[in-house]
XYZ file of C-alpha atoms in Angstrom:
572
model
C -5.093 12.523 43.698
C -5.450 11.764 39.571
C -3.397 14.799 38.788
C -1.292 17.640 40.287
C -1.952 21.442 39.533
C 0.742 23.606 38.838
C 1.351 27.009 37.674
C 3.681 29.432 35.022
C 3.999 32.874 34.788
C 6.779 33.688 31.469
C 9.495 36.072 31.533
C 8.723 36.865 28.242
C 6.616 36.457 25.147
C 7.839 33.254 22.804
C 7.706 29.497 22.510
C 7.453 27.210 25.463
C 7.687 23.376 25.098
C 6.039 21.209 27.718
C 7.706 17.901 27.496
C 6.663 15.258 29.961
C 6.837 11.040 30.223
C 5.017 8.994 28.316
C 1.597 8.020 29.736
C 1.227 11.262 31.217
C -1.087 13.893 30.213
C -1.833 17.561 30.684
C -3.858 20.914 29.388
C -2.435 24.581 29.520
C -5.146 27.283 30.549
C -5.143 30.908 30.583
C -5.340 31.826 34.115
C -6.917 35.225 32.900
C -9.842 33.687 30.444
C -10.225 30.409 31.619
C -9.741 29.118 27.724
C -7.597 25.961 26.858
C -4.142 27.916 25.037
C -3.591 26.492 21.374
C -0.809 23.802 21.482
C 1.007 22.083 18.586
C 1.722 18.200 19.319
C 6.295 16.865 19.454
C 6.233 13.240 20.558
C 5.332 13.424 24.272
C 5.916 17.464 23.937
C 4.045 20.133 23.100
C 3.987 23.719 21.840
C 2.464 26.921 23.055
C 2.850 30.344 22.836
C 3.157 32.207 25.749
C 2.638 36.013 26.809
C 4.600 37.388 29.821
C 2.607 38.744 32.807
C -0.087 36.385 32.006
C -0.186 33.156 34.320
C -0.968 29.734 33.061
C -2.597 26.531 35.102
C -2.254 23.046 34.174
C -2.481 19.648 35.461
C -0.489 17.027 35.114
C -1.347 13.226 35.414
C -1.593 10.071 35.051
C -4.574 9.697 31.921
C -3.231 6.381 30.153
C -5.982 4.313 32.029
C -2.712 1.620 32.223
C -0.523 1.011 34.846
C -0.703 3.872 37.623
C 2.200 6.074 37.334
C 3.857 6.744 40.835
C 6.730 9.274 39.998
C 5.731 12.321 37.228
C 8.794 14.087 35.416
C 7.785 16.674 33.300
C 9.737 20.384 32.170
C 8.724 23.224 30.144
C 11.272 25.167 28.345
C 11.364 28.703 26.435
C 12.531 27.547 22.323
C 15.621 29.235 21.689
C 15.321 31.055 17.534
C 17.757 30.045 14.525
C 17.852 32.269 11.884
C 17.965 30.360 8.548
C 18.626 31.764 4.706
C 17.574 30.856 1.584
C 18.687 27.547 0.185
C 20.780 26.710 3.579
C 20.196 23.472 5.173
C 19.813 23.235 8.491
C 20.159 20.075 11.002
C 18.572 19.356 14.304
C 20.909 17.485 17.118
C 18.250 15.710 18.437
C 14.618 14.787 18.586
C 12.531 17.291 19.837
C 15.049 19.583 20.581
C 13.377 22.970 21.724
C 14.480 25.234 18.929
C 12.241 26.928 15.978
C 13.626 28.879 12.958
C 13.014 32.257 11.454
C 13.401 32.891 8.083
C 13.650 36.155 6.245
C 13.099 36.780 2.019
C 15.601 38.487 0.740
C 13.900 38.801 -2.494
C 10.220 38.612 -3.167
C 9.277 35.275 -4.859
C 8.142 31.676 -3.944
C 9.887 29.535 -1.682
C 9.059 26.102 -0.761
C 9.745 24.017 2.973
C 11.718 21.254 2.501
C 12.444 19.165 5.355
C 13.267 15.662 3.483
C 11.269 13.893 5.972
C 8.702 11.036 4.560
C 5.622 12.399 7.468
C 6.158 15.893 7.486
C 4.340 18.290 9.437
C 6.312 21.544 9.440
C 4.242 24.313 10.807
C 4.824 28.058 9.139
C 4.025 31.144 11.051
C 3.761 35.261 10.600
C 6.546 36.628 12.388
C 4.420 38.213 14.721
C 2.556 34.950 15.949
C -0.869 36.513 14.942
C -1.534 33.850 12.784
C -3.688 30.348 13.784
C -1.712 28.621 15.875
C -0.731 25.014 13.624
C -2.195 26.427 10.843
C -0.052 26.009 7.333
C 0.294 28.599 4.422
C 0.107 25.748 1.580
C 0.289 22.238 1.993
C 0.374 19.842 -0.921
C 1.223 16.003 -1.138
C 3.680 14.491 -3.383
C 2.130 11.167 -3.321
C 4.819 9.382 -1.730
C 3.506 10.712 1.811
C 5.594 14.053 2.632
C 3.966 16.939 2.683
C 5.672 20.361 0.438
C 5.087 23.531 1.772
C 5.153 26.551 -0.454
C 4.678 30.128 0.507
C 5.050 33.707 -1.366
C 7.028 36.278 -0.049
C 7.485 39.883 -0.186
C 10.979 40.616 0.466
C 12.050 41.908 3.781
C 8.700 39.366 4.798
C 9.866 36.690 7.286
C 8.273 33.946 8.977
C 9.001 31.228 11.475
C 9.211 27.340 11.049
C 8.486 24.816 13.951
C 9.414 20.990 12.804
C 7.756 18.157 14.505
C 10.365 16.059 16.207
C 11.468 13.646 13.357
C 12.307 16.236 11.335
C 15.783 16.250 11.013
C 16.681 18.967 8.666
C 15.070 22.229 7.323
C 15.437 24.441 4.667
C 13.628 27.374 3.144
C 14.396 26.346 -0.934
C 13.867 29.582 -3.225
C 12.075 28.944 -6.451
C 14.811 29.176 -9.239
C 14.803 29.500 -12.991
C 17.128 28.178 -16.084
C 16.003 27.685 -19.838
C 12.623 28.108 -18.338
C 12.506 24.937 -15.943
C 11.635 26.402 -12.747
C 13.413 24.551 -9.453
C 14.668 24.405 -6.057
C 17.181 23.003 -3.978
C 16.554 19.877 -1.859
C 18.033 19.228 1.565
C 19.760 15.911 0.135
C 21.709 17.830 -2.038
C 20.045 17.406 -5.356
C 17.360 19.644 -7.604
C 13.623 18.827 -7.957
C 11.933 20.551 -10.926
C 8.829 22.294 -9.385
C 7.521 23.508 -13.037
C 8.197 24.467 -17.002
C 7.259 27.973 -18.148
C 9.051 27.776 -21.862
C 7.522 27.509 -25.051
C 8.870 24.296 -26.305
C 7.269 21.609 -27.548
C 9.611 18.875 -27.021
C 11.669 19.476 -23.976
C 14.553 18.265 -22.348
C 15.210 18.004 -18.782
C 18.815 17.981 -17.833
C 20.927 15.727 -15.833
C 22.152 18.390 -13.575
C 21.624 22.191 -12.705
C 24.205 24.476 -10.580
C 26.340 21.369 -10.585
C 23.664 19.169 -8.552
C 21.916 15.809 -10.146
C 18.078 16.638 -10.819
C 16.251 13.729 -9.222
C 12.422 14.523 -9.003
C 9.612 15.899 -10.897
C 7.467 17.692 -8.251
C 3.411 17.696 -7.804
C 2.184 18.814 -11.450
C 4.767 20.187 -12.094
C 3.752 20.088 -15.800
C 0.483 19.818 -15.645
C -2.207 21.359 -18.045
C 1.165 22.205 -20.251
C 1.251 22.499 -23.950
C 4.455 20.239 -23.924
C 4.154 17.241 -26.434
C 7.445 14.642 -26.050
C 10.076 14.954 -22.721
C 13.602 13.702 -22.241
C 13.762 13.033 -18.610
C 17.582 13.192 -16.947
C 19.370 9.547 -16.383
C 19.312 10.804 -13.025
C 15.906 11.062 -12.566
C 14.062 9.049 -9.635
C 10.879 10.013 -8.606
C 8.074 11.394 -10.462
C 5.721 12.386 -8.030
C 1.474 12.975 -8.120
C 0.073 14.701 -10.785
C 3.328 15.882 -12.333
C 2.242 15.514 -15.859
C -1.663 15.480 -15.378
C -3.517 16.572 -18.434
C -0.906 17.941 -20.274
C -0.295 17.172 -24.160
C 2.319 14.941 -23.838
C 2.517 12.024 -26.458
C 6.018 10.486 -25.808
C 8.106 9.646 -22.745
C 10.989 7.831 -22.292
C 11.461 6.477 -18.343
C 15.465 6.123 -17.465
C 16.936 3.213 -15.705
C 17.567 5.692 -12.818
C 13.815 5.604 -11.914
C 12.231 4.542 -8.851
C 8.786 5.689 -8.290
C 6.252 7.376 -9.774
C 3.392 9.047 -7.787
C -0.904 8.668 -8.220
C -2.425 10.302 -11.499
C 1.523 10.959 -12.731
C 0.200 10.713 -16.262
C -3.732 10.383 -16.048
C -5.255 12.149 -19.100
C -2.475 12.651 -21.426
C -1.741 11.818 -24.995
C 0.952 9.060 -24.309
C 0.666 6.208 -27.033
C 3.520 3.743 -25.292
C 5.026 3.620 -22.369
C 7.469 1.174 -21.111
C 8.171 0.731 -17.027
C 12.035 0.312 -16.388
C 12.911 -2.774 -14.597
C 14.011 0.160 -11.766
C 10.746 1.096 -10.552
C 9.009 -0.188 -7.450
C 6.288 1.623 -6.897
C 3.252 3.793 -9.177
C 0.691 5.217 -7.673
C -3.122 4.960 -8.170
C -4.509 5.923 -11.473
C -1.297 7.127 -12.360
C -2.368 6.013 -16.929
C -6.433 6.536 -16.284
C -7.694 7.981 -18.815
C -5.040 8.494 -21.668
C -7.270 7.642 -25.024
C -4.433 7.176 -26.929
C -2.550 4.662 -24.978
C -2.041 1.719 -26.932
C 0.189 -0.901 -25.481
C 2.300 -1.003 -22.035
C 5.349 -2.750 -20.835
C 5.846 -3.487 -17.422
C 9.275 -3.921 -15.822
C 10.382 -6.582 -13.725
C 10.899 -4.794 -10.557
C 7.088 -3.796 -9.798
C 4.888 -6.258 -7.253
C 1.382 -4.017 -6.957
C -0.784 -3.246 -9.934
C -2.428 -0.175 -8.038
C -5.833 0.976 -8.135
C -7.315 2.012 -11.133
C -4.054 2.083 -13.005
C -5.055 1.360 -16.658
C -8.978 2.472 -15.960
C -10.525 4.291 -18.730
C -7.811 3.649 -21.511
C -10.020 2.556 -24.186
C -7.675 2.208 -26.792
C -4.926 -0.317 -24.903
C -4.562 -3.033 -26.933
C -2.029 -4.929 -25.495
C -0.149 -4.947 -21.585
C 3.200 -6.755 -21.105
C 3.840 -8.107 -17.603
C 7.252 -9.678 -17.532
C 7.209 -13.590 -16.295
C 10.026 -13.457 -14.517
C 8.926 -10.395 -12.702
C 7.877 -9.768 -8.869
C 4.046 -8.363 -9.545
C 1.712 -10.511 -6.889
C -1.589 -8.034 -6.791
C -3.665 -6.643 -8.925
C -6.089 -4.267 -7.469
C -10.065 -2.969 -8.236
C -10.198 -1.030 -11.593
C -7.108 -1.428 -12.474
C -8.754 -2.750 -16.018
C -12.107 -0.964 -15.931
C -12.758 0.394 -18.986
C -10.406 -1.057 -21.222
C -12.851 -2.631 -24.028
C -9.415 -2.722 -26.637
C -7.283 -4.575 -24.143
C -6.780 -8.299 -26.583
C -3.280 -9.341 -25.485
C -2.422 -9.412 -21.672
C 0.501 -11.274 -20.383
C -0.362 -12.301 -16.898
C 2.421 -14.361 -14.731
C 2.096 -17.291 -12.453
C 3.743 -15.220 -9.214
C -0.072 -13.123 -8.978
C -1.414 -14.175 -5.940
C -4.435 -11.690 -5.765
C -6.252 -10.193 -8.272
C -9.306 -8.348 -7.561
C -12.748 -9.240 -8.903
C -13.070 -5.777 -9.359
C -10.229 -5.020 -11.513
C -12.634 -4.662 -14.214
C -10.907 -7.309 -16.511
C -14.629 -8.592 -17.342
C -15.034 -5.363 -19.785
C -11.657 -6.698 -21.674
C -11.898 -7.979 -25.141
C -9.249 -10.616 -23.816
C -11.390 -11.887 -21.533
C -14.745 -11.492 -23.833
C -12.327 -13.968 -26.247
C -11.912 -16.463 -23.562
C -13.434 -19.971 -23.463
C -16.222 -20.290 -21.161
C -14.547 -22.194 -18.297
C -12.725 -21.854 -15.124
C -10.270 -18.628 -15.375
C -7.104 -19.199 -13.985
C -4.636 -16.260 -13.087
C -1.133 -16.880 -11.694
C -1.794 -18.780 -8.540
C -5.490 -17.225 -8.372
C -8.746 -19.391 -9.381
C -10.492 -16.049 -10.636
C -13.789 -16.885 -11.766
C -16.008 -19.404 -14.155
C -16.601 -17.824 -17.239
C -19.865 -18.790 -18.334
C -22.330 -21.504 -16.476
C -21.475 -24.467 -15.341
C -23.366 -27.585 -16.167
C -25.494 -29.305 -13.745
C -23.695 -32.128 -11.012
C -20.407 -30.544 -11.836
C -17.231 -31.512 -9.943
C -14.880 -28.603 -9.116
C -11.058 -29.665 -8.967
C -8.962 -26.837 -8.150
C -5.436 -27.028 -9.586
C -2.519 -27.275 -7.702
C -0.506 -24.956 -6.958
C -3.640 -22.724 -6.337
C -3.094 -19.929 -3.587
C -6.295 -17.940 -3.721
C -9.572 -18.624 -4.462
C -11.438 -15.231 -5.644
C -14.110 -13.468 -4.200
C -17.008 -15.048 -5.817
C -15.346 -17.198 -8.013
C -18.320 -19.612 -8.272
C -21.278 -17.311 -6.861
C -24.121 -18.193 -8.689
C -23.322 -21.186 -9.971
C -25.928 -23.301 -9.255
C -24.410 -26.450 -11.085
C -21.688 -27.566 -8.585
C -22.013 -30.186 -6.382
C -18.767 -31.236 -5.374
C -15.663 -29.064 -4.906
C -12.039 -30.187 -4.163
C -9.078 -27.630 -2.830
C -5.465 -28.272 -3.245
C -3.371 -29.069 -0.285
C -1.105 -25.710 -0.910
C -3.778 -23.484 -1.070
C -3.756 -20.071 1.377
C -7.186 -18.382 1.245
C -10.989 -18.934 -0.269
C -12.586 -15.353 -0.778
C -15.708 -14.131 0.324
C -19.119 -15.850 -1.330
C -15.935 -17.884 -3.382
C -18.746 -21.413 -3.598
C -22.375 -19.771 -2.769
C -23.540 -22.223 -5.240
C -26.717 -24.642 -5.529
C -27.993 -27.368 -2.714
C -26.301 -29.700 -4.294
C -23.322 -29.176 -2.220
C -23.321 -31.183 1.275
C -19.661 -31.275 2.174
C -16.233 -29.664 1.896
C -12.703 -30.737 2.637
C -10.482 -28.240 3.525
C -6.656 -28.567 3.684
C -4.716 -27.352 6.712
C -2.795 -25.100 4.525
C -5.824 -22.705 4.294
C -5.335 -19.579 6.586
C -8.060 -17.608 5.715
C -11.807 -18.147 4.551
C -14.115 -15.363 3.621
C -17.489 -14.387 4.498
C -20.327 -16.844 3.342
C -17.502 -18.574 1.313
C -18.919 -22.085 1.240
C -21.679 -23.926 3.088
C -24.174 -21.178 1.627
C -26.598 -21.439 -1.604
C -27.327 -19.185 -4.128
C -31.234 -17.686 -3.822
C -32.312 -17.032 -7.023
C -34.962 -14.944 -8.184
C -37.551 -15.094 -11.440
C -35.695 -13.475 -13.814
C -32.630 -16.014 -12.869
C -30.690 -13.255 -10.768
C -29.579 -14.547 -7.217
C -30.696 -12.105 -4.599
C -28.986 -13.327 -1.539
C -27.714 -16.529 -0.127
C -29.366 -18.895 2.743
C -27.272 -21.191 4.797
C -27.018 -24.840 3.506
C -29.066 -27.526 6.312
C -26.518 -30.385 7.567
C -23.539 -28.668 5.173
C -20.455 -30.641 6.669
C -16.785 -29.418 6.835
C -13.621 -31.978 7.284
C -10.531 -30.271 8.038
C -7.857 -30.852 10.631
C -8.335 -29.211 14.331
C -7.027 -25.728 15.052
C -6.880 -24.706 11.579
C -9.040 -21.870 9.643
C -11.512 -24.785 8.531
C -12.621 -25.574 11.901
C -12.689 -22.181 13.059
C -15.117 -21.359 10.079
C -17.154 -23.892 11.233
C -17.537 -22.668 14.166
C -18.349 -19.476 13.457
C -21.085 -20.260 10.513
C -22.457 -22.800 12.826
C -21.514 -26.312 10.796
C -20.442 -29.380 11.897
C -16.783 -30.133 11.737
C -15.252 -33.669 11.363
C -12.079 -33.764 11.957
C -9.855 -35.280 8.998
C -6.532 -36.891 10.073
C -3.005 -35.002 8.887
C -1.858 -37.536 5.872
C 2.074 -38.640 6.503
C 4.863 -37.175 4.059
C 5.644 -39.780 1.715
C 1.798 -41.802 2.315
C 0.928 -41.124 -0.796
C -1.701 -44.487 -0.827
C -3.307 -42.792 2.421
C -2.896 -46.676 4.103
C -1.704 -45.240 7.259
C 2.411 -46.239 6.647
C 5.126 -45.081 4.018
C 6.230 -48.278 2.047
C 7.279 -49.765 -1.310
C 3.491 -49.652 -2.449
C 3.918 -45.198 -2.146
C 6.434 -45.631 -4.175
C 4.498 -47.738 -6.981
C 1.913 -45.208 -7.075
C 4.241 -42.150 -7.025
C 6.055 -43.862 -10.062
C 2.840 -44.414 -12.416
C 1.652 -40.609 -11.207
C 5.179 -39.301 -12.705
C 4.829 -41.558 -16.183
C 1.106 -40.101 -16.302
C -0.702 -43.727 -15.548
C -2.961 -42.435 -12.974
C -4.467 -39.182 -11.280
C -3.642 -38.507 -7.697
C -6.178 -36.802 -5.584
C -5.704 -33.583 -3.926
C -4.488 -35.241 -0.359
C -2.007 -37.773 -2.285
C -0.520 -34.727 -4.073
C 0.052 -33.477 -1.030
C 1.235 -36.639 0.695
C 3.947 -37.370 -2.749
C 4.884 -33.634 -2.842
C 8.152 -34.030 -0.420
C 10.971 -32.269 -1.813
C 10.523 -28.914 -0.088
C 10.268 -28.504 3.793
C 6.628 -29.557 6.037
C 5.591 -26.123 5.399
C 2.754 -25.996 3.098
C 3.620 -22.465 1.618
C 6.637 -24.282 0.593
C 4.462 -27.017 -1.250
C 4.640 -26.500 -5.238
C 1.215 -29.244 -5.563
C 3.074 -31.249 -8.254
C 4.728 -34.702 -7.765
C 8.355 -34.996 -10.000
C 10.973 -37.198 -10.449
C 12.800 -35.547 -7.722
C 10.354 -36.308 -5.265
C 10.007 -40.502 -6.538
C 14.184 -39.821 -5.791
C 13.892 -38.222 -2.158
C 10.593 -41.364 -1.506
C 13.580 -43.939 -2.968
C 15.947 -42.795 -0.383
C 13.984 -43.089 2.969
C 12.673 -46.252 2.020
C 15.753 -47.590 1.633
C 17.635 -45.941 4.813
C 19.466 -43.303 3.435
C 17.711 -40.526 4.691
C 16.192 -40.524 7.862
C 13.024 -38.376 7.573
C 11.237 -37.276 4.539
């Protein structure tokens, strides 16, 4: 048989886990209504609450649809109870270990679930179990993916806590007050401001309260507030979602201390300047939209992901700072929109993506620009502009991403050549004209996007493109078993298969000689122009791997080509 039925009658009322092997499955039913009984999910566990003198059927199986499971272990247990106070932490001994808490106010006030867990899901019961089974008071998200749970109670008012299985550590944190910051106690130890309720204008948060470091700024926290400049502790670090949404503040200053800071943190205030600590890692979408007022923004050194919408609407920046030496490699949709002021942008060479949708079209910077190809750190963004008719594209070296419709439109180019080097060509990146009848495409490529080249630009009366139509006897060279043939293959083309050039072959004759080195010399002093493949071929001082391929040729490399030709190194 598929499954095995058993039944349970409890000794008395409370909570029963069911805990069984992976790949199993089962259902508890009321023997007396015939209904499925509510269950809360542990891992391979779960959760019900059971009556005694009722008796409950189930089956138990094997529903994984893998292999067929010949031996079934499964055991349900009644939860033993902890009672927990106020403000004390407590710790499970192990996962899933069949034990619930019950908590009872003391004092009437709000009290928040803290269980210092990253995926919370800490489920919050009457005491009497009448409540919806799994169903939460409050939930609200911090923006850094745990859940906080706060509830009101009247005191002598209890209720009881069931953690899923990673949770770790619980504790019921009573909502506390000093000098008008309102706060709790976390389970690590430390205090999280939850909220102000003072009258000042120009606060200052302190380093520590009841002896214990304050490290976060909860979920708005101060939002809608009438405060206009904040001191935040040196200990500070995390400010989490919405903690100063729409409130009046004009001036912040970040510590050193700081390490994230959650979606729509700041959206809508009256900040003028803010400047990112080299400390923080991670902010959150839309975490600056729509502050008028901001004016210029400095970005520390530590931060790799421009996030969505994180500057959109800020009409008055004038100027963002991204550090050069810093670790920022995306830059997503919106992040820009809106920003009409925005003249002075310092963007570095380590961006590797930047979204065509990032709005920086609405810039003044980019209104300023040249029209001409727009280079962004390693990204070919767009062609500002249109380019002439029978136009040869040369991508740069050193190239690693090709936008999304870098060239979609442009009707002029007929001939477009890709750096050995470069990673990925985005979607529609060369829908361009007829012109086009062939495309080389280097074996460091991983990834092409849809309609990305091989495709022409439809256009319409009024000079608009409407869609794209597939290019007749459109011809792609690339080596076999790379993205180029598999593209191909896919968009129905006909692949020729290009021979791998040698290291060191920098003439493309077949052999590494004296005459490489010749050409490699006069391509250092600037006497001739290597194409793409011959970069490649010259570019020997890092390992085979083309992600380790810089796309220039230096005097180091003419050194390393020296050396192998004359036997002192063995490979190149």
């Amino acid at each position: 048989e598929d499954a095995i039925r058993y039944k349970f009658s409890p000794t008395e009322d409370g909570l029963y886990q069911l805990t069984y092997d992976e790949g199993l499955g089962c259902d508890l039913y009321s023997e007396k209504t015939g209904y499925m009984v509510n269950k809360y999910w542990r891992g391979n566990s779960k959760v019900y609450y059971l009556k005694e003198g009722e008796t409950y059927k189930f089956d138990v199986g094997n529903f994984s649809q893998e292999d067929e499971v010949t031996e079934w272990k499964f055991q349900m247990t009644k939860m033993s109870e902890k009672t927990i106070d106020a403000d004390q932490v407590v710790y499970q001994e192990q996962e899933n270990e069949p034990i619930y808490y019950r908590f009872k106010a003391k004092t009437a006030g709000s009290y928040l679930i803290n269980d210092g867990v990253e995926v919370s899901s800490m489920e919050i019961f009457s005491d009497s179990w009448s409540s919806y089974f799994g169903s939460p008071i409050f939930l609200d998200m911090d923006g850094f993916g745990r859940w906080l749970t706060y509830v009101s109670l009247e005191q002598g008012e209890e209720i009881v806590l069931l953690a899923r299985g990673e949770n770790k550590s619980v504790c019921v944190s009573s909502v506390k007050n000093v000098d008008g910051f309102e706060y709790i106690w976390q389970v690590d130890g430390t205090v999280a401001i939850r909220g102000y309720s003072g009258e000042k204008k120009d606060v200052v948060i302190p380093d520590e309260i009841d002896g214990k470091p304050v490290t976060s700024i909860l979920p708005f926290a101060f939002s809608g507030s009438d405060i206009e400049s904040v001191v935040l502790p040196s200990t500070l670090k995390e400010i989490t979602r919405g903690a100063f949404y729409r409130s009046n503040i004009e001036s912040v200053v970040l510590p050193s201390t700081l390490e994230k800071i959650g979606e729509n943190a700041f959206r809508g205030t009256k900040l003028k300047e803010i400047v990112i600590p080299d400390s923080v890692t991670d902010i959150g979408a839309e975490t600056f939209c729509n502050c008028a007022s901001l004016k210029k923004v400095v970005i520390g050194s530590g931060l790799e992901l421009i996030h969505v919408g994180l500057f959109e609407n800020c009409d008055s920046l004038e100027e963002v700072v991204i550090p050069g030496n810093g670790s920022v490699t995306r830059i997503e949709y919106d992040a820009f929109s809106g920003c009409t002021s925005l003249s002075k942008i310092a963007l570095p060479d380590t961006i590797e993506f930047f979204n065509p949708d990032a709005g920086l079209e609405s810039t003044a910077w980019y209104k300023n620009l040249p029209d001409e190809e727009v280079y962004i750190g390693k990204v070919l963004y767009t062609y500002k502009g249109t380019v002439p008719k029978g136009t040869k594209v040369t991508v740069k070296p050193g190239t690693a991403f090709i936008n999304y419709g870098a060239y979609d439109g442009q009707t002029g180019v007929s001939e477009v050549i890709l750096p050995y080097g470069l990673k990925e060509i985005g979607e529609y990146a060369f829908v361009c004209g007829d012109n086009m009848k062939s495309i080389v495409i280097p074996a460091s490529v991983t990834w092409i996007g849809w309609k990305a080249v091989g495709y022409k630009a439809e256009l319409s009366e009024n000079g608009n493109y409407y869609d794209c139509k597939k290019l007749d006897d459109f011809v792609i060279y690339g080596q076999k078993g790379t993205a180029a043939e598999e593209y191909a293959i896919e968009n129905g083309f006909e692949f020729v298969e290009k021979a791998p050039f040698a290291r060191g072959d920098v003439d493309l004759s077949g052999k590494v000689d004296i005459s490489d080195l010749r050409l490699m010399l006069r391509a250092v002093c600037g006497k001739v122009t290597l194409a793409p493949d011959q970069i490649a071929a010259g570019d020997i001082t890092g390992s085979s791997d083309p992600n380790d391929a810089d796309g220039k040729i230096t005097i180091a490399d003419l050194r390393r080509l020296l050396r192998f030709i004359c036997g002192k190194i063995e490979a190149l």
